[in-house]
XYZ file of C-alpha atoms in Angstrom:
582
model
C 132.812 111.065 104.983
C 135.035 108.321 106.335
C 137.710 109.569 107.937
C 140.696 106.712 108.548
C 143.580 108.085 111.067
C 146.753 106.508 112.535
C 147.300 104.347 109.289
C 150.541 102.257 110.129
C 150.508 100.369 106.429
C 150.745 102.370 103.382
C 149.210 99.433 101.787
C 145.962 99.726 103.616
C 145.676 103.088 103.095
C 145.716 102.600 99.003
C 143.422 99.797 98.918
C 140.957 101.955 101.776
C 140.640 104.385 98.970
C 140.639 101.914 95.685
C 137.868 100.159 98.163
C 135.731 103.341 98.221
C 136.795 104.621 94.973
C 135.652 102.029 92.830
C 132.598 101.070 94.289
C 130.260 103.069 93.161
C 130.457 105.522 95.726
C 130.904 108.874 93.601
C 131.188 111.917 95.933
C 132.613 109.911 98.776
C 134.938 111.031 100.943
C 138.334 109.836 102.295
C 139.942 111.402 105.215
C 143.677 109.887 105.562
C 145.957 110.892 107.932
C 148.860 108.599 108.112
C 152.309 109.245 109.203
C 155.113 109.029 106.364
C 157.221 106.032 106.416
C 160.605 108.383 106.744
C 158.846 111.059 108.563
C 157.685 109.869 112.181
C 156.529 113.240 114.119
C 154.753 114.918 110.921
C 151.532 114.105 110.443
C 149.792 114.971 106.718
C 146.246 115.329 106.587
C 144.669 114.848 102.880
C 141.176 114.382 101.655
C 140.155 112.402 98.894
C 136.520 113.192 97.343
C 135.941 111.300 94.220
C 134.174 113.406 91.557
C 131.624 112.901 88.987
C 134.533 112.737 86.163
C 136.197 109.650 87.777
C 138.954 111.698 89.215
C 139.452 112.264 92.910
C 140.265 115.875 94.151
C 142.776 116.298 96.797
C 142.592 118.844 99.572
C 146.101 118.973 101.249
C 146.330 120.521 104.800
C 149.643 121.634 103.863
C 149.280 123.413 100.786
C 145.763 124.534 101.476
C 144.526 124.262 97.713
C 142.764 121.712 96.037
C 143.280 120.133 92.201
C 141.936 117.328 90.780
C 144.498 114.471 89.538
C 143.672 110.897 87.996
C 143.670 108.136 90.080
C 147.036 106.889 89.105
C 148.603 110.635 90.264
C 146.666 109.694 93.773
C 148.667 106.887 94.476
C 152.035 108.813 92.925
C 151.380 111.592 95.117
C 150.749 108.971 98.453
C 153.814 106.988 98.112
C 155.980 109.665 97.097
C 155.050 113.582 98.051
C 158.863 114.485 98.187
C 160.198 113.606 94.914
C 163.485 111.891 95.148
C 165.557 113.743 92.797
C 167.725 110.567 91.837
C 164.575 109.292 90.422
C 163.929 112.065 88.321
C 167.285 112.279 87.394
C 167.277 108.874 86.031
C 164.342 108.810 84.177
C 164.712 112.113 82.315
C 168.667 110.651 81.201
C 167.111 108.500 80.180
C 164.359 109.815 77.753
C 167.401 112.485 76.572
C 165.904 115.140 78.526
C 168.647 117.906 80.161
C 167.821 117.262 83.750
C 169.635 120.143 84.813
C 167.114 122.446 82.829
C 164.359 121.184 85.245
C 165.770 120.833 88.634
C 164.975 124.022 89.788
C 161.293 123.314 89.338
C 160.898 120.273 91.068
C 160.552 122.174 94.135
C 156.788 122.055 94.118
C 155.409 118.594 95.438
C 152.380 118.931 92.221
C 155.020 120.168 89.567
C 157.252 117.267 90.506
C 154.519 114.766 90.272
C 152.762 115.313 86.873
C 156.711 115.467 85.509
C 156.990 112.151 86.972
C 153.995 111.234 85.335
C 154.700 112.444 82.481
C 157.749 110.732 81.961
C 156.396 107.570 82.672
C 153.916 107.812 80.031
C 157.054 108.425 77.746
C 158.972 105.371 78.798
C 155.830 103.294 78.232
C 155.203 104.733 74.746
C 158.686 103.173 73.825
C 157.966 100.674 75.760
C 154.808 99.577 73.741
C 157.019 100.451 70.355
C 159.612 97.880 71.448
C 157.473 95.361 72.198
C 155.352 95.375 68.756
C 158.202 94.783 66.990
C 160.100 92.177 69.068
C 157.012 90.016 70.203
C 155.776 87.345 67.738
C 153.740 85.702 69.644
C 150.090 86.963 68.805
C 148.930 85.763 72.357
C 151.471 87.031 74.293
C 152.062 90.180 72.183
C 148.128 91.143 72.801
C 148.613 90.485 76.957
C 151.237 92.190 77.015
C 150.067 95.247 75.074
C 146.935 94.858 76.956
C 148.019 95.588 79.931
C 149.780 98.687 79.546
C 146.728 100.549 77.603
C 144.792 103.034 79.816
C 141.891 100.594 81.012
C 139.055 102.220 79.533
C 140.881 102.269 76.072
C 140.983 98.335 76.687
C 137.577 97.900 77.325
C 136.450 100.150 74.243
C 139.114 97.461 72.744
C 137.303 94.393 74.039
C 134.028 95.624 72.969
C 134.595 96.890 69.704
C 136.458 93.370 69.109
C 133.482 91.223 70.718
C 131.293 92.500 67.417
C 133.642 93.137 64.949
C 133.468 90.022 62.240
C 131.452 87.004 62.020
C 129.944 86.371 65.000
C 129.675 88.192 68.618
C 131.708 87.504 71.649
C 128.717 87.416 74.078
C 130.624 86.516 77.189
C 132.991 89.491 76.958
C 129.584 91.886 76.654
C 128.419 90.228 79.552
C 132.065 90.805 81.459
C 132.242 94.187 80.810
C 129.212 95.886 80.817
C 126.797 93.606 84.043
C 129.484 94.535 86.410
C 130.171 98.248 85.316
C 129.261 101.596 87.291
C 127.485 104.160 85.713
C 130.263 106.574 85.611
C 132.209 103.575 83.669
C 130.285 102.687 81.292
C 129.692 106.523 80.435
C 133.917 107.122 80.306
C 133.595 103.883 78.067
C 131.254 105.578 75.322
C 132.969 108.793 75.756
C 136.014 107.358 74.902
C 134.537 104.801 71.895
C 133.568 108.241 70.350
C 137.249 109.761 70.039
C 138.198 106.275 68.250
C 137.877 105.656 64.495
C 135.210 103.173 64.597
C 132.592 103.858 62.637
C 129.664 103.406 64.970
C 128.320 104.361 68.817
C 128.833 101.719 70.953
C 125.054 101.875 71.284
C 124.764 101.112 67.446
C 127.347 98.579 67.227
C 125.290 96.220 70.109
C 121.974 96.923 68.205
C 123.517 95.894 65.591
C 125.227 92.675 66.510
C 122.658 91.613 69.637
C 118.716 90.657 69.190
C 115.731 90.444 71.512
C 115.904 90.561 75.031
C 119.668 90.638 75.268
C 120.327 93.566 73.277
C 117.536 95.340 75.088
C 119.519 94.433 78.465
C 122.776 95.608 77.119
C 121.266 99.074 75.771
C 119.453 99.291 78.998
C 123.170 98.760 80.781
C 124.825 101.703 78.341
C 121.968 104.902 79.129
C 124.042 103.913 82.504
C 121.302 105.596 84.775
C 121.374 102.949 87.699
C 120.420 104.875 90.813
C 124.138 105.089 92.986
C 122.712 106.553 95.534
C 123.028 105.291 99.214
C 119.930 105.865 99.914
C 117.184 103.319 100.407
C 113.117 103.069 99.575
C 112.029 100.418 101.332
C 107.975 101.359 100.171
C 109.650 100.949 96.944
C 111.592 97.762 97.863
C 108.569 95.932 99.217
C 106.494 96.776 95.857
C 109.268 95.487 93.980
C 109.560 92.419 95.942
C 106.163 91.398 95.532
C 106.259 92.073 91.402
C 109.484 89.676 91.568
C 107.583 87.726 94.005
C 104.928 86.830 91.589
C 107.709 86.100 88.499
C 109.169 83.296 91.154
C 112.298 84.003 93.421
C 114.764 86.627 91.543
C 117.549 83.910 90.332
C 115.068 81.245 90.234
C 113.049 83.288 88.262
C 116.323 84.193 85.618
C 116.988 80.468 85.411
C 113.710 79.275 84.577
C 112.516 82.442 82.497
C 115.162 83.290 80.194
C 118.080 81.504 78.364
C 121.342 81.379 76.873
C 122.783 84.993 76.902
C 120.527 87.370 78.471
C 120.145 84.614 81.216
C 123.848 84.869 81.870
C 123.681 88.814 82.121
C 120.763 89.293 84.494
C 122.637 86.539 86.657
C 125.747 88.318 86.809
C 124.165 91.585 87.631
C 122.574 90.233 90.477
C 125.499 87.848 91.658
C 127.604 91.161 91.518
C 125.151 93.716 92.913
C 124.481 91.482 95.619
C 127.905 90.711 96.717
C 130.703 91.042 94.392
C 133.107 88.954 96.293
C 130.886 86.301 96.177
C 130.593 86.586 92.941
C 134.488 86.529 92.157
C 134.518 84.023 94.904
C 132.510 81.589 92.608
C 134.488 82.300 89.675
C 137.440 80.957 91.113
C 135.877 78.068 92.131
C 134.828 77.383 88.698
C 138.348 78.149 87.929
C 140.041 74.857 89.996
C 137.179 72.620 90.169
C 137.131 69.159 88.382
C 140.381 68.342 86.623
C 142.764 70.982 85.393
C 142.460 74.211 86.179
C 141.330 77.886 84.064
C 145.205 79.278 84.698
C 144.093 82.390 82.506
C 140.639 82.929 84.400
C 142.490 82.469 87.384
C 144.835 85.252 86.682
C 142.942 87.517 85.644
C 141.089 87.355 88.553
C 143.942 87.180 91.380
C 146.051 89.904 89.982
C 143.174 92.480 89.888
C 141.653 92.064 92.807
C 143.471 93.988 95.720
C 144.423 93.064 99.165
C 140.783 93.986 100.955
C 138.962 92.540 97.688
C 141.217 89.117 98.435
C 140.611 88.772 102.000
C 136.106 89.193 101.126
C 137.217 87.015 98.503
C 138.468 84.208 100.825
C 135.483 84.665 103.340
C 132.872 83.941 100.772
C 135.000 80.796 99.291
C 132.692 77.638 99.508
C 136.244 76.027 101.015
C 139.590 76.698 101.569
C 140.933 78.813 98.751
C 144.297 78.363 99.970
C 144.211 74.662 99.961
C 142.241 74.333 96.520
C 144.813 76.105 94.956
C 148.093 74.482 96.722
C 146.593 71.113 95.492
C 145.885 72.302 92.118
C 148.725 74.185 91.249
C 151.990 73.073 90.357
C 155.976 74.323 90.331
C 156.026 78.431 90.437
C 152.902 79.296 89.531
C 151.904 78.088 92.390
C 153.949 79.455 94.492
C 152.995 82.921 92.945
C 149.991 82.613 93.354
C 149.944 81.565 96.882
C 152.039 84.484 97.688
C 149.612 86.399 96.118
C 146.942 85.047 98.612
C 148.756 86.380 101.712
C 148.550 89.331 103.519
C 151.504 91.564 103.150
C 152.806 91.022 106.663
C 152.546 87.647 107.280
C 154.000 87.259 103.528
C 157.261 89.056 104.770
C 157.348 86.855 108.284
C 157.317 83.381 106.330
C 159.869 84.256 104.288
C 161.713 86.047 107.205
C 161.006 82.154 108.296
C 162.024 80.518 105.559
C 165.547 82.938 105.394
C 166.578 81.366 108.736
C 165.169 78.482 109.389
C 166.599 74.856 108.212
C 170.088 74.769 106.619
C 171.993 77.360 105.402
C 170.662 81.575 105.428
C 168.838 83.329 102.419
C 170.746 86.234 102.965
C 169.316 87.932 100.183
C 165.831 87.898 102.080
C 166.880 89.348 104.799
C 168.723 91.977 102.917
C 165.639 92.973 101.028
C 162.910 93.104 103.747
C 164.687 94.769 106.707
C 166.384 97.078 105.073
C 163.747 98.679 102.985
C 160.891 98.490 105.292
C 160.780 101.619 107.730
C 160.208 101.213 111.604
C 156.145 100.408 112.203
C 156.139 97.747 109.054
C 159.186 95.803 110.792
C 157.030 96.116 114.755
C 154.012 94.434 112.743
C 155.869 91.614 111.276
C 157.772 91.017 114.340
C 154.346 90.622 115.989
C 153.303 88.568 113.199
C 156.181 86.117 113.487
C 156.120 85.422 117.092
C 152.333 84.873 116.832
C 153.213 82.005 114.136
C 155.931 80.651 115.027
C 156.279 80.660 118.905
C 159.798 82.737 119.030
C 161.121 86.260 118.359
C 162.361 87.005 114.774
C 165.609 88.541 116.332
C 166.278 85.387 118.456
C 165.710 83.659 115.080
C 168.033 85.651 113.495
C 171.062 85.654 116.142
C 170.965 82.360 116.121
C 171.417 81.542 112.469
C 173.803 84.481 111.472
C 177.016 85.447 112.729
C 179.360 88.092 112.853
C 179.015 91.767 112.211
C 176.025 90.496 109.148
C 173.945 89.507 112.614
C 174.837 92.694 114.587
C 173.486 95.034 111.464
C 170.762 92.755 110.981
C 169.448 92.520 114.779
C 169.626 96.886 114.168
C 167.289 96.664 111.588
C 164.802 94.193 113.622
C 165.076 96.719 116.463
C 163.303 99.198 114.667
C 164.750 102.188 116.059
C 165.936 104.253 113.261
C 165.077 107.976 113.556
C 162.029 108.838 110.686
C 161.592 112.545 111.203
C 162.425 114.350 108.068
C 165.123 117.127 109.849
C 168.424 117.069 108.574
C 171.627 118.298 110.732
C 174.243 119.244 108.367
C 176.751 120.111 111.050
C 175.691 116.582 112.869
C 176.045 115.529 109.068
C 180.035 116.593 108.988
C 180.371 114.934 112.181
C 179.022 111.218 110.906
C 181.229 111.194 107.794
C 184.106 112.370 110.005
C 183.367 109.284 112.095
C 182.713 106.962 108.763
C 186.143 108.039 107.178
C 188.002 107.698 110.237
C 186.435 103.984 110.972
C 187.012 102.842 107.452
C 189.594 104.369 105.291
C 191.733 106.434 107.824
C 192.051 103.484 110.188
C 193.837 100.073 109.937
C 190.967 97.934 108.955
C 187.766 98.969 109.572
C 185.252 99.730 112.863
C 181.966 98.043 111.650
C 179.776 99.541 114.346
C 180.477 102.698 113.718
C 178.901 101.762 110.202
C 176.768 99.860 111.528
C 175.520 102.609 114.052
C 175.053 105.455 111.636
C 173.768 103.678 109.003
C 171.098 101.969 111.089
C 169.764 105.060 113.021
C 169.498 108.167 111.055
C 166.950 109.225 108.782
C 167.283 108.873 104.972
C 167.536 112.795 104.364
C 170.212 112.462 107.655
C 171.904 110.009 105.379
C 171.829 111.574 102.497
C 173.828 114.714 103.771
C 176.112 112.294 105.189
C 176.544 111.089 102.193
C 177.198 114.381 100.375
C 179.304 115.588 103.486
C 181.592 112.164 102.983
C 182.377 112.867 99.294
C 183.564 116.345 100.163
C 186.062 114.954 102.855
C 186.855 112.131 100.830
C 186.933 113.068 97.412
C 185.022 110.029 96.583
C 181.326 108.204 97.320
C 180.309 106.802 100.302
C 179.275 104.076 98.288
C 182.499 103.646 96.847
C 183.987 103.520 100.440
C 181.887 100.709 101.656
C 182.688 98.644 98.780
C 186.467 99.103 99.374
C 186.178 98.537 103.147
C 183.707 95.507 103.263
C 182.473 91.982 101.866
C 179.842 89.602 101.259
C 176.606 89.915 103.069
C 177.457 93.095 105.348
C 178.234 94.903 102.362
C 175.127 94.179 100.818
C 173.736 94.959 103.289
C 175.060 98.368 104.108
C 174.630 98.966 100.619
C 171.250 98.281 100.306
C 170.178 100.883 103.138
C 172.156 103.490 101.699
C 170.389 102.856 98.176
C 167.116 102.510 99.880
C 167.820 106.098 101.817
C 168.794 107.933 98.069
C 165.892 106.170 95.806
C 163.612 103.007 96.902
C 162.504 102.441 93.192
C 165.839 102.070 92.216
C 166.988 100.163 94.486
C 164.052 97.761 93.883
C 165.294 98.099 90.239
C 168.482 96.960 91.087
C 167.024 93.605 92.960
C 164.861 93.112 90.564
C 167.742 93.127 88.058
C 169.795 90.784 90.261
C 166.820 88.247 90.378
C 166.884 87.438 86.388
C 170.282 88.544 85.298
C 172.602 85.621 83.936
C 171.928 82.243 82.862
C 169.916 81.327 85.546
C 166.269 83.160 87.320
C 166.011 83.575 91.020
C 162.424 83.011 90.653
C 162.196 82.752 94.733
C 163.327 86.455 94.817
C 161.669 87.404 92.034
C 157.967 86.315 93.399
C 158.775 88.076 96.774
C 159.734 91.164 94.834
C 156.684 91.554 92.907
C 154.346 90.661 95.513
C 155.509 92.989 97.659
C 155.964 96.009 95.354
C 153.056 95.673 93.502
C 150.310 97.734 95.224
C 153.026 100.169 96.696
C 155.192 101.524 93.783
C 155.687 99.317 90.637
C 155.204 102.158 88.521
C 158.264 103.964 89.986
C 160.185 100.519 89.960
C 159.527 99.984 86.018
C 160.327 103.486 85.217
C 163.763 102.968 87.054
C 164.478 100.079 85.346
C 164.138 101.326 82.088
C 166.160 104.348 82.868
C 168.798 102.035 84.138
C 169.047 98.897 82.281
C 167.904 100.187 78.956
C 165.285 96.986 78.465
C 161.820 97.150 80.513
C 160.937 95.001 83.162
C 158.003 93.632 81.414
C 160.813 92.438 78.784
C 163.458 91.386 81.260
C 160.776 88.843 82.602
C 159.538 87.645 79.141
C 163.167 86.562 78.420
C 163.805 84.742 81.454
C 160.473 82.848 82.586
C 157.355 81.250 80.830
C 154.017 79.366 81.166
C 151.406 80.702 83.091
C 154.256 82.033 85.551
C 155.452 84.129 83.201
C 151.886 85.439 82.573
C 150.974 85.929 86.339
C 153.756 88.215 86.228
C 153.338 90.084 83.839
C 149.492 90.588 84.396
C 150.878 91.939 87.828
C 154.079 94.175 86.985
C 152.119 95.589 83.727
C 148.685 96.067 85.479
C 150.441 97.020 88.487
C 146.683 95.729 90.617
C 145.618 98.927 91.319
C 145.299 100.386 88.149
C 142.865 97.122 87.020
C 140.428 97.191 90.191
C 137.594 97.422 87.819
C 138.845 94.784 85.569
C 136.790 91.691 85.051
């Protein structure tokens, strides 16, 4: 059992359980209780035992009943228990479903999910349509596809194409099955058995692999590796001493076999003995000499997640970050860098960066603070003065102006309420207040915008919101637009988006960020480094809905080179979903 409480970063708490998850530890178990970004006093207790069919079983406190969901419902049902009906909304429209045929049963937090779910797997069918017929490029066409397969599909793809023709593909045996579990390698044959091919996997390798190395590789498929935590050490000592007398256990590899089955038995140990390490000297061989392996280097980058990357770093001969700012060039680089941060101190230097020097990225600003909830914005305060020597508000008043600062310096504050109650009489009241500050009154009362906006909860805001359209006759939204300009707009804007659907309001920036003839590739990189262990699934099904293209498309037509490529590996893999990867 490990039991993790008081989690502060939803982050964490996903890679905590893609740590355990996919690590050989079958029959583990997660205890999580973590406090909901929008819900401050209710705490939600859920267990997470992973099962001997790869799937983890949830045991909610609040539902008191237990089903077992794929991994990719796990992190649906984290980020999002309360289904936002906007979202579904949006994404039924758009696959011609009647939405108002459904509503009524997207009352139950499970029902909701696997709809959601289900939908998505839709949109990516089309999706995968569109794309075989508009991409020409074989390369980028089989990436692309690639990555939004189920992963165990793409491995049974990888495999069967590492044999098929003249010749074998040795190093993609060695890849796949030396750093595999048992349970993987068993979901792998499984799954090569509902395909056409016209052989076992088992039968394919005997087929296409000789001597030692097949014998290795067939060894590696009856997947019986003891898992167990458990160790022998009577047993450990006897083996010690028969590996004792071949020579040291990689000395003995080097000097005792060759070529292929050399390389396997290497890369079992290197990855049973540390698998950072191991990934650690892969991307060393990735920048060393001249030139670098861009495609080695992302596959590796954009499937490890933010734990993995951190072990990573540790076991790095030398400074990862500086190897790869001196290798790298242009965006790339910069991607890849952000890549390299943790999520906090990612959002403090470009919090930094917004204010400092000439001139405001108001944009920044706009999407950090206002879609972050209260604990996320204390950390990277924190974070900022420990770097930089100042406060990020003083940083802030000092480079904006106006009633843009005042909303802003709100935000910082941290003091909106997160409980999940809703007042609809204190409701009434608020859009009372809002139509009487903007359109009743000659010009307009920011604060009282300002105010409201900044300090109730999103389900507070929403009712406002519904309460102000009564009263008005038209959206809040609407009203805001009439009443203000430039950056305060925005940014009121933004928070009321954020409070009816984060995805789509990601959606939307992302949209803003390659629209038109040029690609704000600074906003762009922020955006989907910061979304993608949280909820790029959500964000990609949103776009679709909305802007009739996917993302994965919208990026294609408006970057390229191994930027374009970096992105894609991470909006179509979304990291979490490729753990095992590589």
């Amino acid at each position: 059992m490990i039991t993790i409480k008081s989690i502060v970063s939803k982050p964490l708490v996903y890679s905590l359980i893609r740590q355990v998850f996919f690590q050989n530890r079958y029959g583990a178990t997660i205890q999580v209780q973590c406090t909901h970004a929008n819900s401050n006093p209710e705490l939600t207790d859920v267990t997470f035992v992973s099962n001997a069919n790869m799937q983890l079983v949830i045991k909610d406190s609040n539902t008191k009943f237990a089903y077992p969901t794929d991994y990719d419902d796990v992190l649906l049902d984290i980020n999002d228990r309360k289904a936002e009906p906007e979202l579904f909304e949006n994404a039924l429209t758009a696959s011609k479903v009647n939405t108002n045929s459904i509503v009524a049963a997207l009352s139950g937090k499970t029902r909701a999910q696997h709809l959601r779910v289900a939908e998505e797997y839709k949109l990516l069918f089309q999706i995968t349509e569109d794309l075989k017929q508009k991409l020409t490029n074989h390369w980028l066409k089989k990436l692309v596809l690639d990555l939004l397969i189920p992963l165990k599909e793409y491995y049974v793809k990888e495999l069967h194409e590492a044999m098929h023709g003249v010749g074998t593909n040795e190093d993609t045996l060695i890849e796949i099955l030396c750093t595999m579990n048992n349970e993987g390698i068993r979901q792998i044959k499984k799954f090569m058995k509902k395909v056409t091919y016209k052989a076992t996997l088992k039968s394919q390798i005997q087929y296409e692999t000789a001597g030692d190395f097949e014998e290795l590789l067939v060894a590696l498929l009856n997947a019986d590796r003891d898992e167990s935590v458990k160790v022998h050490k009577t047993q450990a000592v006897a083996d010690a001493r028969t590996l004792y007398h071949a020579g040291s256990l990689e000395y003995a590899i080097e000097c005792e076999f060759s070529r292929f089955i050399k390389r396997g038995l290497l890369t079992i140990v290197k990855a049973v003995r540390d698998l950072p390490e191991y990934y650690a000297g892969r991307l060393y061989a990735s920048v060393k000499g001249f030139g670098t392996n861009n495609k080695r280097l992302i596959r590796i980058i954009t499937t490890r997640n933010e734990i993995d990357m951190d072990l990573i770093k540790t076991h790095y001969k030398k400074s990862l970050i500086r190897d790869l700012d001196t290798k790298l060039i242009g965006w790339f680089r910069k991607l890849i860098l952000a890549l390299m941060m943790q999520p906090t101190h990612l959002y403090a230097e470009q919090l930094y960066n917004a204010v400092d020097g000439t001139g405001t990225d108001e944009s920044a600003l706009i999407d950090i603070l206002c879609s972050l909830d209260n604990e996320e914005i204390r950390r990277i305060r924190q974070v900022y003065e420990q770097i930089y020597g100042r406060t990020l508000e003083s940083h802030i008043l000092e480079d904006t102006s106006g009633n843009f600062r005042n909303l802003m310096v709100a935000l910082v504050r941290a003091e909106r309420n997160e409980s999940d109650l809703v007042d609809k009489t204190q409701a009434r009241v608020d859009a009372q207040k809002l139509l009487e500050a903007g359109e009743l009154k000659w010009g307009t009362d920011e604060p009282v915008f300002i105010s409201i906006l900044t300090q109730n909860n999103y389900k507070q805001l929403r009712e406002i919101s519904t309460e102000y359209e009564q009263l008005a006759g038209h959206t809040l939204e609407s009203a805001i637009k009439d009443e203000f300009s430039g950056n305060l707009k925005q940014g009121l804007l933004a928070i009321l988006r954020v409070a009816h659907s984060l995805p789509v309001f990601f959606a939307r920036r992302f949209h803003a960020s390659i629209k038109g003839s040029g690609t704000n590739n600074k906003q762009l990189i922020r955006l989907v480094v910061s979304r993608s262990e949280i909820d790029m699934d959500l964000i990609k099904v949103s776009y679709k809905a909305k802007y009739k293209i996917s993302l994965e498309d919208a990026i294609i037509d408006d970057t390229s080179g191994d930027f374009k490529d970096c992105l894609l590996a991470i909006v179509g893999g979304n990291l979490s979903q490729q753990t095992l990867k590589l």
